Amino acid sequence: MKTGAEGVAGLCVWHITPTGPALIPPTSHGEFFTNDCYVILNATSHHREVFFWLGSSSAVDDHGAAQLSAFELDECLGGGTILRREVQAHETPNFCAAFGGRLTYLLGGLRDGAQHSPVDCSQPVLRLLRVKGQRRCRVVEVAAEASSLSAGDVYILDTGRALFQWSGAGASKKERTRALELCSRLREERAAFPQSMPVEHILLAQDGPHSPNIARFWRALGCDAPQAIKPATADDDEATIAALSDEP
């Protein structure tokens, strides 16, 4: 594994691809496609850690490639590196700390044509991001439909030109704050595109149930306002990735 990371302090992330590990830009650090696997180097002046991360829907062959790449990276760095295996939604505290606790899980992966690059607003976009968690607040892409909404969480509906922030009645201050931070970062990234237009950030909780903006939100989801929203659920989804967690 040729990394160019020798002697480098800081964070490096590689996306496992059919042709080998591909370094991703710092703007995508903390974002992981659930169908894929990654290798991460966190290096300081005192120690080095190498993680290999397995997405919830990733293939067994990719697990092996990620593990092999992690061992090769350790060899490139002269050995003695702490190696850690990470499973989506069950990450270790050290892994979370490397990304400042800000993890985002995106649907799909390389086989679906997914790439680690800012959203191009000139192309059609529709995705729904759920912000959830008290102890570890994570962002997870879910199906862009009203049935995905829960009263206990915050959601960002991303249409490219607009970011609708919808907060359930039971959403916490931490979740709302994390959603605000994410919307701010997305707007900054898109402002860097040539001839880009301003991206709206719309706080629906402040608009009232009959405002034009909430009507736009439901239209974007392809439905009318539902009669009821699912009740809040526990922060930790224990159903996620049980099979991966049982691997040796």
PDB file of C-alpha atoms in Angstrom, residues 27-240:
ATOM      1  CA  THR A  27     -13.583  17.848   3.470  1.00  0.00           C
ATOM      2  CA  SER A  28     -15.002  14.306   3.434  1.00  0.00           C
ATOM      3  CA  HIS A  29     -13.365  13.152   6.664  1.00  0.00           C
ATOM      4  CA  GLY A  30     -15.974  11.576   8.911  1.00  0.00           C
ATOM      5  CA  GLU A  31     -18.267  10.631   5.995  1.00  0.00           C
ATOM      6  CA  PHE A  32     -18.614   6.922   5.250  1.00  0.00           C
ATOM      7  CA  PHE A  33     -20.667   5.085   2.635  1.00  0.00           C
ATOM      8  CA  THR A  34     -22.475   2.167   4.251  1.00  0.00           C
ATOM      9  CA  ASN A  35     -21.702  -0.215   1.346  1.00  0.00           C
ATOM     10  CA  ASP A  36     -17.958   0.374   1.560  1.00  0.00           C
ATOM     11  CA  CYS A  37     -14.866  -0.012   3.753  1.00  0.00           C
ATOM     12  CA  TYR A  38     -12.121   2.418   4.747  1.00  0.00           C
ATOM     13  CA  VAL A  39      -8.659   2.592   6.273  1.00  0.00           C
ATOM     14  CA  ILE A  40      -7.829   5.490   8.574  1.00  0.00           C
ATOM     15  CA  LEU A  41      -4.497   6.673   9.958  1.00  0.00           C
ATOM     16  CA  ASN A  42      -4.518   8.942  12.985  1.00  0.00           C
ATOM     17  CA  ALA A  43      -0.947  10.030  13.696  1.00  0.00           C
ATOM     18  CA  THR A  44       0.346  12.338  16.408  1.00  0.00           C
ATOM     19  CA  SER A  45       3.838  13.094  17.669  1.00  0.00           C
ATOM     20  CA  HIS A  46       3.338  10.466  20.390  1.00  0.00           C
ATOM     21  CA  HIS A  47       1.568   7.540  18.728  1.00  0.00           C
ATOM     22  CA  ARG A  48      -0.079   6.193  15.597  1.00  0.00           C
ATOM     23  CA  GLU A  49      -3.347   4.323  15.217  1.00  0.00           C
ATOM     24  CA  VAL A  50      -4.644   2.591  12.095  1.00  0.00           C
ATOM     25  CA  PHE A  51      -8.332   1.713  11.854  1.00  0.00           C
ATOM     26  CA  PHE A  52     -10.125  -0.349   9.240  1.00  0.00           C
ATOM     27  CA  TRP A  53     -13.829   0.526   9.129  1.00  0.00           C
ATOM     28  CA  LEU A  54     -16.573  -1.783   7.823  1.00  0.00           C
ATOM     29  CA  GLY A  55     -19.856  -0.377   6.530  1.00  0.00           C
ATOM     30  CA  SER A  56     -23.120  -2.075   7.483  1.00  0.00           C
ATOM     31  CA  SER A  57     -23.777  -3.272   3.915  1.00  0.00           C
ATOM     32  CA  SER A  58     -20.189  -3.791   2.799  1.00  0.00           C
ATOM     33  CA  ALA A  59     -19.049  -6.994   1.100  1.00  0.00           C
ATOM     34  CA  VAL A  60     -16.964  -9.640   2.853  1.00  0.00           C
ATOM     35  CA  ASP A  61     -14.275  -9.308   0.153  1.00  0.00           C
ATOM     36  CA  ASP A  62     -13.967  -5.619   1.010  1.00  0.00           C
ATOM     37  CA  HIS A  63     -13.521  -6.496   4.692  1.00  0.00           C
ATOM     38  CA  GLY A  64     -10.494  -8.576   3.799  1.00  0.00           C
ATOM     39  CA  ALA A  65      -9.107  -5.866   1.510  1.00  0.00           C
ATOM     40  CA  ALA A  66      -9.483  -3.253   4.252  1.00  0.00           C
ATOM     41  CA  GLN A  67      -7.754  -5.433   6.824  1.00  0.00           C
ATOM     42  CA  LEU A  68      -4.915  -6.245   4.422  1.00  0.00           C
ATOM     43  CA  SER A  69      -4.489  -2.556   3.571  1.00  0.00           C
ATOM     44  CA  ALA A  70      -4.322  -1.712   7.274  1.00  0.00           C
ATOM     45  CA  PHE A  71      -1.520  -4.265   7.804  1.00  0.00           C
ATOM     46  CA  GLU A  72       0.322  -2.975   4.725  1.00  0.00           C
ATOM     47  CA  LEU A  73       0.017   0.583   6.024  1.00  0.00           C
ATOM     48  CA  ASP A  74       1.523  -0.510   9.329  1.00  0.00           C
ATOM     49  CA  GLU A  75       4.447  -2.055   7.452  1.00  0.00           C
ATOM     50  CA  CYS A  76       4.936   1.135   5.406  1.00  0.00           C
ATOM     51  CA  LEU A  77       5.124   3.077   8.647  1.00  0.00           C
ATOM     52  CA  GLY A  78       7.761   0.758  10.124  1.00  0.00           C
ATOM     53  CA  GLY A  79       5.492  -1.355  12.298  1.00  0.00           C
ATOM     54  CA  GLY A  80       4.418  -0.860  15.889  1.00  0.00           C
ATOM     55  CA  THR A  81       1.175   0.890  14.947  1.00  0.00           C
ATOM     56  CA  ILE A  82      -1.965   0.190  16.975  1.00  0.00           C
ATOM     57  CA  LEU A  83      -4.457  -1.555  14.663  1.00  0.00           C
ATOM     58  CA  ARG A  84      -8.193  -1.359  15.378  1.00  0.00           C
ATOM     59  CA  ARG A  85     -11.168  -2.956  13.631  1.00  0.00           C
ATOM     60  CA  GLU A  86     -14.250  -0.710  13.522  1.00  0.00           C
ATOM     61  CA  VAL A  87     -17.852  -1.603  12.696  1.00  0.00           C
ATOM     62  CA  GLN A  88     -20.453   0.968  11.682  1.00  0.00           C
ATOM     63  CA  ALA A  89     -22.495   2.241  14.641  1.00  0.00           C
ATOM     64  CA  HIS A  90     -20.225   0.388  17.101  1.00  0.00           C
ATOM     65  CA  GLU A  91     -17.061   2.486  16.748  1.00  0.00           C
ATOM     66  CA  THR A  92     -14.541   2.724  19.575  1.00  0.00           C
ATOM     67  CA  PRO A  93     -14.070   5.985  21.505  1.00  0.00           C
ATOM     68  CA  ASN A  94     -10.641   6.423  19.899  1.00  0.00           C
ATOM     69  CA  PHE A  95     -12.132   6.246  16.427  1.00  0.00           C
ATOM     70  CA  CYS A  96     -14.891   8.729  17.259  1.00  0.00           C
ATOM     71  CA  ALA A  97     -12.368  11.095  18.842  1.00  0.00           C
ATOM     72  CA  ALA A  98     -10.246  11.072  15.672  1.00  0.00           C
ATOM     73  CA  PHE A  99     -13.175  12.717  13.859  1.00  0.00           C
ATOM     74  CA  GLY A 100     -14.212  14.985  16.714  1.00  0.00           C
ATOM     75  CA  GLY A 101     -17.250  12.772  17.322  1.00  0.00           C
ATOM     76  CA  ARG A 102     -18.767  13.826  13.981  1.00  0.00           C
ATOM     77  CA  LEU A 103     -19.615  10.720  11.955  1.00  0.00           C
ATOM     78  CA  THR A 104     -21.905  10.661   8.922  1.00  0.00           C
ATOM     79  CA  TYR A 105     -23.199   7.471   7.285  1.00  0.00           C
ATOM     80  CA  LEU A 106     -24.289   7.852   3.646  1.00  0.00           C
ATOM     81  CA  LEU A 107     -26.349   5.321   1.695  1.00  0.00           C
ATOM     82  CA  GLY A 108     -24.746   3.406  -1.166  1.00  0.00           C
ATOM     83  CA  GLY A 109     -21.139   3.187  -2.177  1.00  0.00           C
ATOM     84  CA  LEU A 110     -18.704   2.793  -5.021  1.00  0.00           C
ATOM     85  CA  ARG A 111     -20.816   0.219  -6.857  1.00  0.00           C
ATOM     86  CA  ASP A 112     -23.632   2.803  -6.964  1.00  0.00           C
ATOM     87  CA  GLY A 113     -21.353   5.478  -8.384  1.00  0.00           C
ATOM     88  CA  ALA A 114     -20.970   7.282  -5.048  1.00  0.00           C
ATOM     89  CA  GLN A 115     -17.999   9.612  -4.645  1.00  0.00           C
ATOM     90  CA  HIS A 116     -16.503  11.701  -1.884  1.00  0.00           C
ATOM     91  CA  SER A 117     -17.061  15.146  -3.370  1.00  0.00           C
ATOM     92  CA  PRO A 118     -19.315  18.124  -2.590  1.00  0.00           C
ATOM     93  CA  VAL A 119     -22.843  17.940  -3.984  1.00  0.00           C
ATOM     94  CA  ASP A 120     -23.127  19.649  -7.369  1.00  0.00           C
ATOM     95  CA  CYS A 121     -26.299  21.716  -7.077  1.00  0.00           C
ATOM     96  CA  SER A 122     -26.662  21.855 -10.846  1.00  0.00           C
ATOM     97  CA  GLN A 123     -27.661  18.179 -10.707  1.00  0.00           C
ATOM     98  CA  PRO A 124     -30.880  16.788  -9.152  1.00  0.00           C
ATOM     99  CA  VAL A 125     -30.410  16.001  -5.463  1.00  0.00           C
ATOM    100  CA  LEU A 126     -32.756  14.527  -2.897  1.00  0.00           C
ATOM    101  CA  ARG A 127     -31.503  12.988   0.306  1.00  0.00           C
ATOM    102  CA  LEU A 128     -32.697  12.875   3.900  1.00  0.00           C
ATOM    103  CA  LEU A 129     -30.160  12.957   6.732  1.00  0.00           C
ATOM    104  CA  ARG A 130     -31.136  11.939  10.252  1.00  0.00           C
ATOM    105  CA  VAL A 131     -29.270  13.523  13.179  1.00  0.00           C
ATOM    106  CA  LYS A 132     -29.610  11.322  16.244  1.00  0.00           C
ATOM    107  CA  GLY A 133     -27.935  10.605  19.576  1.00  0.00           C
ATOM    108  CA  GLN A 134     -27.248  11.996  23.009  1.00  0.00           C
ATOM    109  CA  ARG A 135     -23.976  10.308  23.899  1.00  0.00           C
ATOM    110  CA  ARG A 136     -22.742   9.996  20.309  1.00  0.00           C
ATOM    111  CA  CYS A 137     -24.597  12.189  17.870  1.00  0.00           C
ATOM    112  CA  ARG A 138     -24.422  10.634  14.401  1.00  0.00           C
ATOM    113  CA  VAL A 139     -25.735  11.654  11.003  1.00  0.00           C
ATOM    114  CA  VAL A 140     -27.299   8.833   8.967  1.00  0.00           C
ATOM    115  CA  GLU A 141     -28.770   9.033   5.486  1.00  0.00           C
ATOM    116  CA  VAL A 142     -32.208   7.387   5.413  1.00  0.00           C
ATOM    117  CA  ALA A 143     -34.842   6.853   2.738  1.00  0.00           C
ATOM    118  CA  ALA A 144     -36.158  10.237   1.544  1.00  0.00           C
ATOM    119  CA  GLU A 145     -39.768   9.642   2.527  1.00  0.00           C
ATOM    120  CA  ALA A 146     -42.098  10.774   5.292  1.00  0.00           C
ATOM    121  CA  SER A 147     -42.127   7.321   6.910  1.00  0.00           C
ATOM    122  CA  SER A 148     -38.455   7.816   7.848  1.00  0.00           C
ATOM    123  CA  LEU A 149     -39.268  10.691  10.219  1.00  0.00           C
ATOM    124  CA  SER A 150     -39.283  10.131  13.970  1.00  0.00           C
ATOM    125  CA  ALA A 151     -40.482  12.529  16.657  1.00  0.00           C
ATOM    126  CA  GLY A 152     -37.251  12.153  18.628  1.00  0.00           C
ATOM    127  CA  ASP A 153     -34.735  13.243  16.005  1.00  0.00           C
ATOM    128  CA  VAL A 154     -33.674  16.073  13.708  1.00  0.00           C
ATOM    129  CA  TYR A 155     -33.679  15.663   9.915  1.00  0.00           C
ATOM    130  CA  ILE A 156     -32.097  17.589   7.072  1.00  0.00           C
ATOM    131  CA  LEU A 157     -33.813  17.297   3.700  1.00  0.00           C
ATOM    132  CA  ASP A 158     -31.199  18.184   1.103  1.00  0.00           C
ATOM    133  CA  THR A 159     -32.551  19.243  -2.291  1.00  0.00           C
ATOM    134  CA  GLY A 160     -29.296  20.801  -3.471  1.00  0.00           C
ATOM    135  CA  ARG A 161     -30.541  24.393  -3.503  1.00  0.00           C
ATOM    136  CA  ALA A 162     -32.226  24.147  -0.096  1.00  0.00           C
ATOM    137  CA  LEU A 163     -31.547  22.481   3.238  1.00  0.00           C
ATOM    138  CA  PHE A 164     -34.750  21.958   5.219  1.00  0.00           C
ATOM    139  CA  GLN A 165     -34.072  21.322   8.906  1.00  0.00           C
ATOM    140  CA  TRP A 166     -37.028  19.516  10.488  1.00  0.00           C
ATOM    141  CA  SER A 167     -36.966  18.868  14.238  1.00  0.00           C
ATOM    142  CA  GLY A 168     -39.161  16.332  15.972  1.00  0.00           C
ATOM    143  CA  ALA A 169     -40.947  17.395  19.140  1.00  0.00           C
ATOM    144  CA  GLY A 170     -38.606  15.256  21.248  1.00  0.00           C
ATOM    145  CA  ALA A 171     -35.345  16.213  19.551  1.00  0.00           C
ATOM    146  CA  SER A 172     -32.551  17.327  21.873  1.00  0.00           C
ATOM    147  CA  LYS A 173     -30.557  20.537  21.851  1.00  0.00           C
ATOM    148  CA  LYS A 174     -27.438  18.547  20.962  1.00  0.00           C
ATOM    149  CA  GLU A 175     -29.130  17.091  17.875  1.00  0.00           C
ATOM    150  CA  ARG A 176     -30.424  20.497  16.778  1.00  0.00           C
ATOM    151  CA  THR A 177     -26.981  22.045  17.215  1.00  0.00           C
ATOM    152  CA  ARG A 178     -25.287  19.263  15.256  1.00  0.00           C
ATOM    153  CA  ALA A 179     -27.810  19.747  12.432  1.00  0.00           C
ATOM    154  CA  LEU A 180     -27.108  23.482  12.363  1.00  0.00           C
ATOM    155  CA  GLU A 181     -23.359  22.804  12.127  1.00  0.00           C
ATOM    156  CA  LEU A 182     -23.853  20.347   9.278  1.00  0.00           C
ATOM    157  CA  CYS A 183     -26.074  22.727   7.301  1.00  0.00           C
ATOM    158  CA  SER A 184     -23.508  25.483   7.724  1.00  0.00           C
ATOM    159  CA  ARG A 185     -20.718  23.234   6.426  1.00  0.00           C
ATOM    160  CA  LEU A 186     -22.758  22.056   3.442  1.00  0.00           C
ATOM    161  CA  ARG A 187     -23.568  25.632   2.468  1.00  0.00           C
ATOM    162  CA  GLU A 188     -19.891  26.610   2.665  1.00  0.00           C
ATOM    163  CA  GLU A 189     -18.840  23.649   0.511  1.00  0.00           C
ATOM    164  CA  ARG A 190     -21.391  24.467  -2.183  1.00  0.00           C
ATOM    165  CA  ALA A 191     -20.481  28.145  -2.204  1.00  0.00           C
ATOM    166  CA  ALA A 192     -17.074  27.073  -3.527  1.00  0.00           C
ATOM    167  CA  PHE A 193     -18.592  25.819  -6.796  1.00  0.00           C
ATOM    168  CA  PRO A 194     -18.090  28.160  -9.789  1.00  0.00           C
ATOM    169  CA  GLN A 195     -21.191  30.268 -10.490  1.00  0.00           C
ATOM    170  CA  SER A 196     -22.893  28.732  -7.474  1.00  0.00           C
ATOM    171  CA  MET A 197     -26.147  30.152  -6.180  1.00  0.00           C
ATOM    172  CA  PRO A 198     -26.875  30.644  -2.465  1.00  0.00           C
ATOM    173  CA  VAL A 199     -28.214  27.563  -0.692  1.00  0.00           C
ATOM    174  CA  GLU A 200     -31.211  28.197   1.565  1.00  0.00           C
ATOM    175  CA  HIS A 201     -31.184  26.900   5.124  1.00  0.00           C
ATOM    176  CA  ILE A 202     -34.769  26.650   6.324  1.00  0.00           C
ATOM    177  CA  LEU A 203     -35.564  25.965   9.983  1.00  0.00           C
ATOM    178  CA  LEU A 204     -39.003  24.409   9.786  1.00  0.00           C
ATOM    179  CA  ALA A 205     -39.555  24.278  13.539  1.00  0.00           C
ATOM    180  CA  GLN A 206     -39.737  28.077  13.531  1.00  0.00           C
ATOM    181  CA  ASP A 207     -42.125  28.326  10.573  1.00  0.00           C
ATOM    182  CA  GLY A 208     -45.258  26.791  12.026  1.00  0.00           C
ATOM    183  CA  PRO A 209     -47.284  23.841  10.695  1.00  0.00           C
ATOM    184  CA  HIS A 210     -49.032  25.767   7.909  1.00  0.00           C
ATOM    185  CA  SER A 211     -46.182  27.851   6.517  1.00  0.00           C
ATOM    186  CA  PRO A 212     -45.218  27.794   2.809  1.00  0.00           C
ATOM    187  CA  ASN A 213     -41.843  26.305   3.762  1.00  0.00           C
ATOM    188  CA  ILE A 214     -43.321  23.269   5.508  1.00  0.00           C
ATOM    189  CA  ALA A 215     -45.509  22.738   2.421  1.00  0.00           C
ATOM    190  CA  ARG A 216     -42.336  22.803   0.280  1.00  0.00           C
ATOM    191  CA  PHE A 217     -40.784  20.249   2.611  1.00  0.00           C
ATOM    192  CA  TRP A 218     -43.640  17.760   2.195  1.00  0.00           C
ATOM    193  CA  ARG A 219     -43.777  18.351  -1.567  1.00  0.00           C
ATOM    194  CA  ALA A 220     -40.078  17.568  -1.848  1.00  0.00           C
ATOM    195  CA  LEU A 221     -40.754  14.288  -0.022  1.00  0.00           C
ATOM    196  CA  GLY A 222     -43.533  13.599  -2.517  1.00  0.00           C
ATOM    197  CA  CYS A 223     -46.427  13.590  -0.070  1.00  0.00           C
ATOM    198  CA  ASP A 224     -48.864  15.614   1.980  1.00  0.00           C
ATOM    199  CA  ALA A 225     -48.257  16.209   5.676  1.00  0.00           C
ATOM    200  CA  PRO A 226     -48.777  12.869   7.454  1.00  0.00           C
ATOM    201  CA  GLN A 227     -51.443  12.507  10.114  1.00  0.00           C
ATOM    202  CA  ALA A 228     -48.856  11.281  12.620  1.00  0.00           C
ATOM    203  CA  ILE A 229     -45.081  10.963  13.001  1.00  0.00           C
ATOM    204  CA  LYS A 230     -43.424   7.847  14.403  1.00  0.00           C
ATOM    205  CA  PRO A 231     -42.651   8.094  18.133  1.00  0.00           C
ATOM    206  CA  ALA A 232     -39.102   8.604  19.339  1.00  0.00           C
ATOM    207  CA  THR A 233     -36.826   5.560  19.459  1.00  0.00           C
ATOM    208  CA  ALA A 234     -33.750   4.693  21.525  1.00  0.00           C
ATOM    209  CA  ASP A 235     -30.523   6.454  20.593  1.00  0.00           C
ATOM    210  CA  ASP A 236     -28.566   3.310  19.853  1.00  0.00           C
ATOM    211  CA  ASP A 237     -29.943   1.093  17.106  1.00  0.00           C
ATOM    212  CA  GLU A 238     -28.832  -2.302  18.341  1.00  0.00           C
ATOM    213  CA  ALA A 239     -30.284  -3.972  15.264  1.00  0.00           C
ATOM    214  CA  THR A 240     -27.576  -2.427  13.094  1.00  0.00           C
TER     215      THR A 240
END
